[in-house]
Short mmCIF file of C-alpha atoms and ligand atoms in Angstrom, two decimals:
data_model
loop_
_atom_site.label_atom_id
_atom_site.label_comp_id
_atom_site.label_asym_id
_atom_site.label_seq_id
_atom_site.Cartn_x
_atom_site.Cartn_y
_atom_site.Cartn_z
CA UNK A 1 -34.99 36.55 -22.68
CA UNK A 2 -34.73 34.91 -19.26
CA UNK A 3 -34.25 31.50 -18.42
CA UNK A 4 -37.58 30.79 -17.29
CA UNK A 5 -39.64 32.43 -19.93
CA UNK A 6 -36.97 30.88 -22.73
CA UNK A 7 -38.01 27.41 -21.34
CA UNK A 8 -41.79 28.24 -21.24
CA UNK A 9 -41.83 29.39 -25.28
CA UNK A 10 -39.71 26.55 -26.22
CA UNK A 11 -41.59 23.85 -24.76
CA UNK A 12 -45.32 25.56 -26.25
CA UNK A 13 -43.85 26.08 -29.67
CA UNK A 14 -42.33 22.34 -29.60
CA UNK A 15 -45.85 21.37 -28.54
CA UNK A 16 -47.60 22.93 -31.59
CA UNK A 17 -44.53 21.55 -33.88
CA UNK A 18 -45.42 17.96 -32.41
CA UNK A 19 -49.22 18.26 -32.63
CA UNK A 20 -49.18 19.10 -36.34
CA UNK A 21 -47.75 15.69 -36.81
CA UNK A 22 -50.39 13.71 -35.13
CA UNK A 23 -52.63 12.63 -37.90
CA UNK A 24 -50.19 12.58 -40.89
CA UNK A 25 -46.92 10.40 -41.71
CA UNK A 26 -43.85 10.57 -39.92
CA UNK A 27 -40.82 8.20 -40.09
CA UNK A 28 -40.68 5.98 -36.97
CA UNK A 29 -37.40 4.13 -35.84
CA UNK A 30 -36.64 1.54 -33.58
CA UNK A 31 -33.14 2.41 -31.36
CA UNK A 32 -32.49 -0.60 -28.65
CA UNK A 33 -35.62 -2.64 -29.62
CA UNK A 34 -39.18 -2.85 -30.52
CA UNK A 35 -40.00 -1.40 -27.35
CA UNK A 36 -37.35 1.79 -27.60
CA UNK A 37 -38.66 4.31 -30.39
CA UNK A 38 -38.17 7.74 -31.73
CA UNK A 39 -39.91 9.55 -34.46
CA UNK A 40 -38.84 12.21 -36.98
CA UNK A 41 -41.08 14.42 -34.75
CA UNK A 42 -38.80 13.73 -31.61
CA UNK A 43 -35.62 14.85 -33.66
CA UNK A 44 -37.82 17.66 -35.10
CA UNK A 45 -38.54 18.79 -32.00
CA UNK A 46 -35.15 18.61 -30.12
CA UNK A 47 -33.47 20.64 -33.46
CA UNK A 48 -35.99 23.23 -33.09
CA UNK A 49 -35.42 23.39 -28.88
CA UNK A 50 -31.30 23.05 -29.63
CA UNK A 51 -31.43 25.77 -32.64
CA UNK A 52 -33.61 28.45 -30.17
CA UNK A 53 -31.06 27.29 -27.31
CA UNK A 54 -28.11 28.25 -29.81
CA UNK A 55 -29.92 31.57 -30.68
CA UNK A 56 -29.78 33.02 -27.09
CA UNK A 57 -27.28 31.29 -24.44
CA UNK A 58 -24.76 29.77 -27.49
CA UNK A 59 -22.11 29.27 -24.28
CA UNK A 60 -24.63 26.84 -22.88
CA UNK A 61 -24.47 23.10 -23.05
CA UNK A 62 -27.06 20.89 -24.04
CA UNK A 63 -28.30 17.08 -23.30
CA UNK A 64 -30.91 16.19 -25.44
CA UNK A 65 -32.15 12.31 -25.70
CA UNK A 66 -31.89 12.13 -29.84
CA UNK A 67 -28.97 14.11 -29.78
CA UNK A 68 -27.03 11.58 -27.25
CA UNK A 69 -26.37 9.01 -30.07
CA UNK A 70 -24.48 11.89 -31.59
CA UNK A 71 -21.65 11.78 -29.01
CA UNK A 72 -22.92 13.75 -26.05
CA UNK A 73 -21.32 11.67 -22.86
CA UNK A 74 -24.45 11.95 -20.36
CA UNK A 75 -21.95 11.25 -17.15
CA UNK A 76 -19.37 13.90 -18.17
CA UNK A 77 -21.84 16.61 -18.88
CA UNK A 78 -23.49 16.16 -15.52
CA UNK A 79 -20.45 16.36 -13.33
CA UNK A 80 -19.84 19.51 -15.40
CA UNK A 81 -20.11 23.06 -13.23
CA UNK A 82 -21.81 24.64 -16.53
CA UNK A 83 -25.29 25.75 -17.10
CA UNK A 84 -26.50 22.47 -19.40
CA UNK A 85 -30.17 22.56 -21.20
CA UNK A 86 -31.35 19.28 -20.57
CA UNK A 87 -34.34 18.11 -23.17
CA UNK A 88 -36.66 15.20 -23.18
CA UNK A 89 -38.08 16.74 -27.03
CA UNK A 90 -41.29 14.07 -26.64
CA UNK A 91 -41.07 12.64 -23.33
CA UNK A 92 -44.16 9.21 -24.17
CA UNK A 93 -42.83 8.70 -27.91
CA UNK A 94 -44.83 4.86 -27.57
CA UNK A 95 -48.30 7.40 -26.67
CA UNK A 96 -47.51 9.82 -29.44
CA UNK A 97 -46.69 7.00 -31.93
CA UNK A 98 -49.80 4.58 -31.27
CA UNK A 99 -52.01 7.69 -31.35
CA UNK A 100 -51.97 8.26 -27.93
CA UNK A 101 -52.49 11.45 -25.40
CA UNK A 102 -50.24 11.91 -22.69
CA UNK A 103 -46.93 12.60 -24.13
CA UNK A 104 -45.41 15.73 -22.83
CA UNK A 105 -42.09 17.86 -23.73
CA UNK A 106 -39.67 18.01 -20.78
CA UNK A 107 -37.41 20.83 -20.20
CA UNK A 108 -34.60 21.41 -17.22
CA UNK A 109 -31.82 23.88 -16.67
CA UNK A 110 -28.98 22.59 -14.25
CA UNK A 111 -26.08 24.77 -13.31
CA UNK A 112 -23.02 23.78 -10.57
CA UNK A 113 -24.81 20.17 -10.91
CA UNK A 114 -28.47 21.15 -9.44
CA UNK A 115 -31.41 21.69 -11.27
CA UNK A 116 -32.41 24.87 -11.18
CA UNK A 117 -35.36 25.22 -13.73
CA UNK A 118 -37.98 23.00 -15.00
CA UNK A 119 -40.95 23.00 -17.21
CA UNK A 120 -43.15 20.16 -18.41
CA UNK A 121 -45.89 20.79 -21.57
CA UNK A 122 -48.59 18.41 -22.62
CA UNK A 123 -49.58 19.83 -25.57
CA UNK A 124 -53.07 17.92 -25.71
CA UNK A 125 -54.26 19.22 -22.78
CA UNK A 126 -52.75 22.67 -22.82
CA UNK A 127 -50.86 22.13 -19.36
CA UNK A 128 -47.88 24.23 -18.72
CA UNK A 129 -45.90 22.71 -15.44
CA UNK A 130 -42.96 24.73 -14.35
CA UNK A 131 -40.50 25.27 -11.10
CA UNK A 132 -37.69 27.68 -10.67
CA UNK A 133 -35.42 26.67 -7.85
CA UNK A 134 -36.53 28.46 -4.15
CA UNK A 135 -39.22 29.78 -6.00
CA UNK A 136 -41.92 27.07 -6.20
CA UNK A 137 -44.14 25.02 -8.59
CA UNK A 138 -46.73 25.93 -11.24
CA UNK A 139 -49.27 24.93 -13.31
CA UNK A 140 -50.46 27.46 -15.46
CA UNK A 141 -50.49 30.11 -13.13
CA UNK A 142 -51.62 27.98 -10.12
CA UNK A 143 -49.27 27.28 -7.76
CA UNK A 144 -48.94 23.86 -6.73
CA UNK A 145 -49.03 21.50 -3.45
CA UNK A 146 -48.49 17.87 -3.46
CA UNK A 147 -50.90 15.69 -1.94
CA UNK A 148 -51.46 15.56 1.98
CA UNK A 149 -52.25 11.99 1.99
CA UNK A 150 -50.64 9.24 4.03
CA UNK A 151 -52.72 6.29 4.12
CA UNK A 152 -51.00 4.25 1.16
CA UNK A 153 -53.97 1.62 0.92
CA UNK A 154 -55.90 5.59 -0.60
CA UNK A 155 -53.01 7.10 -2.77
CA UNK A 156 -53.03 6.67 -6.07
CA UNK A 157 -49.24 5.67 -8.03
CA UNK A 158 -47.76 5.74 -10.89
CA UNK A 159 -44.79 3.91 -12.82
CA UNK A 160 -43.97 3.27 -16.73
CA UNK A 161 -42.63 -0.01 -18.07
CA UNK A 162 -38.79 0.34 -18.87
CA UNK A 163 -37.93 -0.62 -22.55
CA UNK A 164 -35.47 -2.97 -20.73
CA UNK A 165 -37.75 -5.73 -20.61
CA UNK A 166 -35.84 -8.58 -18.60
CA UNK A 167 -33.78 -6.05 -16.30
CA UNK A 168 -35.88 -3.05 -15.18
CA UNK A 169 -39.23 -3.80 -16.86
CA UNK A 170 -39.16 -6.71 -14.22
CA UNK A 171 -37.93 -4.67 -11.78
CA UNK A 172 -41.06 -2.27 -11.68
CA UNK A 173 -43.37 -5.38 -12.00
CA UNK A 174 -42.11 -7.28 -9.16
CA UNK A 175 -42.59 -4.20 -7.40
CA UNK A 176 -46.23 -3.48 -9.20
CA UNK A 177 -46.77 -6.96 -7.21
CA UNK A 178 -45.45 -5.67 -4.03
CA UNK A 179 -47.44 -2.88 -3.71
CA UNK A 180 -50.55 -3.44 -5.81
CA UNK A 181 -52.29 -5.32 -3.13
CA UNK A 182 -51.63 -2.07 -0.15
CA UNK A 183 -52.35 1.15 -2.50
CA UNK A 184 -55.29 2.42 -3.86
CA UNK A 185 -54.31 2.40 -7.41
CA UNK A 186 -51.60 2.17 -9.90
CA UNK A 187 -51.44 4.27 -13.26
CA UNK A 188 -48.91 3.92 -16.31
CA UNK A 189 -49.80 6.65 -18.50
CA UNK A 190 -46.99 6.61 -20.64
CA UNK A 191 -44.55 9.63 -19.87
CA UNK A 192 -42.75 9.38 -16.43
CA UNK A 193 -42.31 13.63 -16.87
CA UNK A 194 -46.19 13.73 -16.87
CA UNK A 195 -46.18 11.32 -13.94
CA UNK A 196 -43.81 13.77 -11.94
CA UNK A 197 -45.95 16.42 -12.98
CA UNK A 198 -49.08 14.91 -11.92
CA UNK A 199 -47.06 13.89 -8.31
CA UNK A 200 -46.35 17.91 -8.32
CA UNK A 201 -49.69 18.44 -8.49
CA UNK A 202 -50.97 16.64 -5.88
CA UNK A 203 -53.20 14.02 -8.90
CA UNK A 204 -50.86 11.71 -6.98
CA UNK A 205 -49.25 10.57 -4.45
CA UNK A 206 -46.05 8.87 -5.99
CA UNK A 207 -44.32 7.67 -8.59
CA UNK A 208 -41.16 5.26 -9.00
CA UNK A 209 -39.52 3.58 -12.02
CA UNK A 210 -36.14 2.28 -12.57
CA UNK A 211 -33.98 2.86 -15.92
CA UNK A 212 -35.03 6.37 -16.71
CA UNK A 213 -32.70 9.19 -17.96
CA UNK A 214 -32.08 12.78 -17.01
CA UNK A 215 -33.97 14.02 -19.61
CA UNK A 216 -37.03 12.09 -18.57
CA UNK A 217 -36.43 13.07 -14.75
CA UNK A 218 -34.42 16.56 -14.31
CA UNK A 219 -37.74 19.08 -14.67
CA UNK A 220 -39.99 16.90 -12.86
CA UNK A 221 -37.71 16.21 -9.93
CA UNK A 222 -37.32 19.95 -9.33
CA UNK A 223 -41.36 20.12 -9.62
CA UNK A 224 -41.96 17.30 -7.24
CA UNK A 225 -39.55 19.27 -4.70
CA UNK A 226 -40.89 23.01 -5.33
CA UNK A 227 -44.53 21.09 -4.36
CA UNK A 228 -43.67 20.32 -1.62
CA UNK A 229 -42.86 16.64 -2.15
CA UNK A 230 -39.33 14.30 -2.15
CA UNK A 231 -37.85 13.09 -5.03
CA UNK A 232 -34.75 10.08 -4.34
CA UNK A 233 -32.87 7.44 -6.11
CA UNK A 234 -34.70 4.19 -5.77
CA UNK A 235 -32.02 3.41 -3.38
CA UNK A 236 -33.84 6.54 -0.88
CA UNK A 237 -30.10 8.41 -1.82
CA UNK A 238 -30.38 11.77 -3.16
CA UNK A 239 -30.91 12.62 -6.48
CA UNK A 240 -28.59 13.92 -8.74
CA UNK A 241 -28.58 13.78 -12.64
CA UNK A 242 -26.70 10.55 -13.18
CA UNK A 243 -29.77 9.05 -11.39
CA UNK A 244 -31.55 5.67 -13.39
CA UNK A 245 -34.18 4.71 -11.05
CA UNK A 246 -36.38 7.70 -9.34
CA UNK A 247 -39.08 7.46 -6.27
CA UNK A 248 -40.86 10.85 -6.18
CA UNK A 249 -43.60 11.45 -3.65
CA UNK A 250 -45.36 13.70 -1.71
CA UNK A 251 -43.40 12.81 1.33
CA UNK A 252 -45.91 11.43 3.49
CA UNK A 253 -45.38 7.92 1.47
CA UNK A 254 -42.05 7.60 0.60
CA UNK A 255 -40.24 5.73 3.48
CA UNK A 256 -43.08 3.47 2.85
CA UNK A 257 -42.08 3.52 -1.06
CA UNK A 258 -38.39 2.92 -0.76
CA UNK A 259 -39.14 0.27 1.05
CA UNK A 260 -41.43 -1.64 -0.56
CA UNK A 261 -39.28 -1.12 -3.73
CA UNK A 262 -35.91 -2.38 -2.22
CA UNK A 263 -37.95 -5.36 -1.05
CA UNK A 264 -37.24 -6.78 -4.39
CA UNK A 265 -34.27 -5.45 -5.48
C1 LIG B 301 -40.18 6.88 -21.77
C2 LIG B 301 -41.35 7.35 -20.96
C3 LIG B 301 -42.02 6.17 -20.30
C4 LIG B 301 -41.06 5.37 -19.47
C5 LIG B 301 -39.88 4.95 -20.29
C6 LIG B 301 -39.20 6.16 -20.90
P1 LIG B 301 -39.48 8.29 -23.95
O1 LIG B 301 -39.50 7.98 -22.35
O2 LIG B 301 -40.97 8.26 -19.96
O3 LIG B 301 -43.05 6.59 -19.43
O4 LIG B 301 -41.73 4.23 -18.97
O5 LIG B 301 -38.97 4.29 -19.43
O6 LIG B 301 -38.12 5.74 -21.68
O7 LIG B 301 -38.65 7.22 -24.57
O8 LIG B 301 -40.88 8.26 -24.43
O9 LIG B 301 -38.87 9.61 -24.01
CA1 LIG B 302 -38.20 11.03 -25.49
#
């Protein structure tokens, strides 16, 4: 099976696997703090996405957020020339714990360091997002633009709240301050892959949050890019998948973004 339609069937069949959870019991854990959780379901899913991985490209390597406790070193993979599976296996656990929509499973294939594949599922709304390198951005079948607008004080943002509460958690609300008062809106919906999605798709103009990891960021950065948009370290650098803090946009904005970020950093 290709690479594409491997990621597509992985990231449906971890959706159903996840959604038959939603009403019963499943084991929650804190990791860093109250604030940092993962779920049975998460590891669930990301054996399920690892064992399928296994099953057709066993030379591949694999990131997956439960399975970095186990040993994986995030930094060394991601210098690595290799194709590497990177997995987000419930990208919103807080949303999918409480109850929640709007948790999604994220999906990337890098190879020589750059993304090259990406695919983001929310299961609750049947949404299939997806990018192949050079090749564009999908939902569904659509094909996707981002947004034309550039009039800040009418786009509508997004960011998440960093389980970091007194380093990047301020961060982002420092900067909710800065730039509350000149948008239109700001959203936190609770998965920063559904955020890049939603950028990708033009629901959006932009989207920035410090602290994230490559398995919250690697599909949706290649979505925000085959839409049309820019996707940068906070910093306006480019992106590569060592990057913590993300500003994704549909282009138009995101001098304006960086800048109003770095204001307070
Ligand atoms: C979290 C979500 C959330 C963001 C957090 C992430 P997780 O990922 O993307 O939107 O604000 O910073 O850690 O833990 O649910 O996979
Ligand atoms: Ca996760």
């Amino acid at each position: 099976m290709g690479y594409i339609n491997l990621a597509l069937r992985m990231a449906r069949e971890a959706g159903g696997l996840i959604k038959d959870y939603v009403d019963g019991d499943f084991k929650v854990e804190e990791k860093s703090s109250k604030a940092d959780l993962v779920t049975e379901v998460d590891q669930k899913s990301e054996s399920f996405i690892r064992n399928r991985i296994h099953e057709y490209y066993p030379e591949h390597k694999i990131i997956g957020e439960e399975g970095v406790a186990g040993g994986e070193d995030v930094n060394a993979v991601a210098e690595s020339d290799d194709y590497i599976w990177i997995i987000d296996p419930i990208d919103g656990t807080t949303n999918f714990v409480h109850g929640l929509p709007g948790y999604t499973i994220s999906l990337a294939l890098s190879y020589k360091k750059q993304v090259i594949l990406g695919v983001i599922y929310d299961p609750n709304l049947d949404e299939m997002f997806w990018a192949e390198k050079g090749k564009g951005a999908f939902l569904n079948n659509n094909r996707l633009t981002v947004s034309e607008n550039d009039d800040l004080e009418g786009c509508v943002l997004a960011t998440g709240y960093p389980s970091d509460v007194k380093g990047d958690r301020a961060k982002v609300i420092n900067t909710i301050n800065t730039l509350g008062p000149v948008c239109g809106n700001i959203r936190t919906f609770g998965s920063a892959a559904l955020h890049l999605a939603y950028v990708a798709a033009g629901r959006m103009e932009g989207f920035w949050e410090q602290g994230l990891n490559v398995w919250d960021v690697a599909a949706g950065y290649l979505l925000v890019n085959e839409a049309g948009g820019t996707a940068t370290a906070i910093t306006g650098e480019t992106y590569n998948l060592t990057t913590r803090g993300l500003v994704a946009s549909n282009g138009h904005i995101h001098k304006n973004l960086v800048e109003s970020i770095n204001v307070n950093d």
